[in-house]
PDB file of C-alpha atoms in Angstrom:
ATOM      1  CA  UNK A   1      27.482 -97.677-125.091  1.00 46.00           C
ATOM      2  CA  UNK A   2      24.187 -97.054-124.426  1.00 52.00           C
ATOM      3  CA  UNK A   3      21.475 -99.273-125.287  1.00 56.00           C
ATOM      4  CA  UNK A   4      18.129 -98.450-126.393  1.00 55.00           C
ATOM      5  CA  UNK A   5      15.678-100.805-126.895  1.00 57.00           C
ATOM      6  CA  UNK A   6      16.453-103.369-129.727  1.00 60.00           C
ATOM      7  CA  UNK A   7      19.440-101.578-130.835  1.00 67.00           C
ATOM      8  CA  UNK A   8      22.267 -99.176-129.560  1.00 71.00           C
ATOM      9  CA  UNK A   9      23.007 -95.718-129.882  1.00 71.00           C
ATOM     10  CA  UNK A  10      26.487 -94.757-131.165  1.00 81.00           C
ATOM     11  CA  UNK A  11      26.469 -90.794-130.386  1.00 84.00           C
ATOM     12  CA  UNK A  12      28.522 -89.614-127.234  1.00 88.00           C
ATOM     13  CA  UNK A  13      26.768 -86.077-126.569  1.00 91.00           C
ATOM     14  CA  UNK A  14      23.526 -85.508-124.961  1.00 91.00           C
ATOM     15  CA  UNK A  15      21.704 -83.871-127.673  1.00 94.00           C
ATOM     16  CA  UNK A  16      22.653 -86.369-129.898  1.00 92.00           C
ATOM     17  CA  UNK A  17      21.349 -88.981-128.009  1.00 90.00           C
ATOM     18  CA  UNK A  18      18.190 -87.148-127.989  1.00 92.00           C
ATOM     19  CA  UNK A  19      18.182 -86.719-131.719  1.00 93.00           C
ATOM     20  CA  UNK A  20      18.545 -90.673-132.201  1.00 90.00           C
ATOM     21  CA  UNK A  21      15.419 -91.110-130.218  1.00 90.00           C
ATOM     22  CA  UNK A  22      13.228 -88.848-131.965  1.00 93.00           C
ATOM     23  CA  UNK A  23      14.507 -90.115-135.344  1.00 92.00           C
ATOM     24  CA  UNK A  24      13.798 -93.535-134.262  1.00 90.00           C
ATOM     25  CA  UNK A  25       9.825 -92.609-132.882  1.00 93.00           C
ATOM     26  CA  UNK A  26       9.703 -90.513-135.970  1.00 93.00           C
ATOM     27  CA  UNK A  27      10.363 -93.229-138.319  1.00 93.00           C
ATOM     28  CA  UNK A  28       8.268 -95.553-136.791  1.00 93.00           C
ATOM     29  CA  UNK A  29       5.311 -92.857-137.032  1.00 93.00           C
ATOM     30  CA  UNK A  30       6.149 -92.500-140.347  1.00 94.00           C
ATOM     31  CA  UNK A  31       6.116 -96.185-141.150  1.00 95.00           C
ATOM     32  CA  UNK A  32       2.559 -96.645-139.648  1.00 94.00           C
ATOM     33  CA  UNK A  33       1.323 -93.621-141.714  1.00 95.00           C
ATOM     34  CA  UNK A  34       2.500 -94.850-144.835  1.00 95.00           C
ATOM     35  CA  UNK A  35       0.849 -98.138-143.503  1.00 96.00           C
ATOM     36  CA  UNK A  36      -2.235 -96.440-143.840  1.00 96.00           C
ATOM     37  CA  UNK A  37      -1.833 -94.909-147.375  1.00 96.00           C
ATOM     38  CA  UNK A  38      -1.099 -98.104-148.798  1.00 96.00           C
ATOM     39  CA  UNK A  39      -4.268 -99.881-147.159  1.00 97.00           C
ATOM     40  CA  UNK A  40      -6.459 -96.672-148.821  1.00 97.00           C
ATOM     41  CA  UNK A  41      -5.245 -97.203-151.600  1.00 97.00           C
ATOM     42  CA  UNK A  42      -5.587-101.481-151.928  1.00 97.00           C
ATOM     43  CA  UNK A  43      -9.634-100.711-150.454  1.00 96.00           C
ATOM     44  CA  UNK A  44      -9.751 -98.599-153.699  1.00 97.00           C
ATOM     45  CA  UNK A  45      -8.167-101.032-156.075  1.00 96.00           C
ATOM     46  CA  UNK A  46     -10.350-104.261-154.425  1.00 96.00           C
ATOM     47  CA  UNK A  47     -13.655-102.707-154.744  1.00 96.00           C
ATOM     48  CA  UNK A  48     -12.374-101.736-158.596  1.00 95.00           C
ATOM     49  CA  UNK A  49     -11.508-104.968-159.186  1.00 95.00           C
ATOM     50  CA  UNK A  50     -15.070-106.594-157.946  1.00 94.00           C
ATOM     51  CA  UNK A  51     -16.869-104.133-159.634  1.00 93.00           C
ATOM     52  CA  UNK A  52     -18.389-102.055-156.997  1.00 93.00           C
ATOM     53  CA  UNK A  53     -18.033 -98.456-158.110  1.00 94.00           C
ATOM     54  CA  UNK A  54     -20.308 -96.857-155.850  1.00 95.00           C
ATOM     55  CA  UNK A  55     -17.839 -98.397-152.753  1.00 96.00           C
ATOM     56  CA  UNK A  56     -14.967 -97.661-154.823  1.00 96.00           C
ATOM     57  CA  UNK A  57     -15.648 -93.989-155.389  1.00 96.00           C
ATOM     58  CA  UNK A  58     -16.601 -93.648-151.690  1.00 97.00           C
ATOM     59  CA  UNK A  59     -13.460 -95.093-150.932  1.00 97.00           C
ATOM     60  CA  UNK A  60     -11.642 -92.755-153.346  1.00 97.00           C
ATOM     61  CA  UNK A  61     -12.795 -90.144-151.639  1.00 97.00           C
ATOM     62  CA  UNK A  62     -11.625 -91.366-148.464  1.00 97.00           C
ATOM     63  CA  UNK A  63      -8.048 -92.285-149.736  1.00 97.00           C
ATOM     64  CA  UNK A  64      -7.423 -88.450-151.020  1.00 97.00           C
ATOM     65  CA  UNK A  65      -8.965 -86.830-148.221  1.00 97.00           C
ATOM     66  CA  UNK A  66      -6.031 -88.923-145.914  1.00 96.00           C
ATOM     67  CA  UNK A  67      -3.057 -88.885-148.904  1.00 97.00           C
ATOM     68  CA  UNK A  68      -3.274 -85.127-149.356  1.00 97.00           C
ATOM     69  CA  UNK A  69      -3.037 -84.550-145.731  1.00 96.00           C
ATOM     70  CA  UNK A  70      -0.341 -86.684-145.449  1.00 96.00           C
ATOM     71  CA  UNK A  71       1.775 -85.104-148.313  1.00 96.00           C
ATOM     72  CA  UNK A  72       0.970 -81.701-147.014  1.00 96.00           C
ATOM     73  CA  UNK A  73       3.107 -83.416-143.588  1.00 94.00           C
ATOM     74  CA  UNK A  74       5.474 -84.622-145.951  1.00 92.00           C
ATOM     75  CA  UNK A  75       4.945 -88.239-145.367  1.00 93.00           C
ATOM     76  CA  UNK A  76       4.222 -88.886-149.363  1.00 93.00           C
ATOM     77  CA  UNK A  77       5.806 -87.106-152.117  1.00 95.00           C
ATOM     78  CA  UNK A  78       3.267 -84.688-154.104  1.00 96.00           C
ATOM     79  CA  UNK A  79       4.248 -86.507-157.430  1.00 98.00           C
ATOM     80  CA  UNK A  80       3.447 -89.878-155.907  1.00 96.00           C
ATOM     81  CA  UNK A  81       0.225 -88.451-154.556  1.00 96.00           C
ATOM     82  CA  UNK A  82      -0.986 -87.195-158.078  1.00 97.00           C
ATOM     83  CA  UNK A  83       0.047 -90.374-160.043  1.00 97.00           C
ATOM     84  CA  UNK A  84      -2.001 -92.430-157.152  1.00 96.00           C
ATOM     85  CA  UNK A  85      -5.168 -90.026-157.892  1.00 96.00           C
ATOM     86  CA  UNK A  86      -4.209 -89.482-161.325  1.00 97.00           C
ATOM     87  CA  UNK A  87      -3.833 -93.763-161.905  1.00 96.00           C
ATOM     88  CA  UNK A  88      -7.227 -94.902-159.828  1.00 96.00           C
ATOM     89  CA  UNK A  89      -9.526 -91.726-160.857  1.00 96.00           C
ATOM     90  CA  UNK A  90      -8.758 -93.581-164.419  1.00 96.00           C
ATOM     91  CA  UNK A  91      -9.486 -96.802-163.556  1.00 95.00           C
ATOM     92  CA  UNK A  92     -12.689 -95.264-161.933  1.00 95.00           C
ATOM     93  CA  UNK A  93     -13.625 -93.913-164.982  1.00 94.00           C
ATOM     94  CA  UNK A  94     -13.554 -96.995-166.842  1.00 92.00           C
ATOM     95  CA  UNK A  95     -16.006 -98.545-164.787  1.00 85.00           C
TER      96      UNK A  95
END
């Protein structure tokens, strides 16, 4: 078998091999993008919460700026990226 890294690759031909390295790097890309999405989004929600709306709608601008770019790389579903705008431009509102 052939061992890579922490765990071991199963797949016997070459390109295969290949394939479950770049699935591997791409998930962990992926994982540190969504990272990222998720930490927009709690800035958003924590200045809410405290009150601060001129933070919060900088922020908000901020967090669709990156969440639209990364649904148009198909990191975030389009449906969860409107009911994330949709949900805290409401919340915004009643501030």
């Amino acid at each position: 078998m052939n061992k890579y890294k922490e765990g071991y690759i199963l797949a016997n031909i070459k390109s295969s091999k290949k394939r479950a390295i770049q699935s591997k790097k791409r998930r962990q890309q992926k994982a540190s993008k969504r990272s990222t999405i998720r930490t927009f989004i709690k800035k958003v929600q924590y200045y809410i919460v405290n009150g601060n709306k001129n933070e919060a709608e900088i922020a908000f601008k901020k967090m669709q700026i990156i969440i639209d770019k990364y649904t148009s790389k198909g990191i975030l579903h389009k449906n969860k990226n409107a009911r994330h705008k949709s949900k805290l431009s409401a919340q915004l509102k009643l501030m």
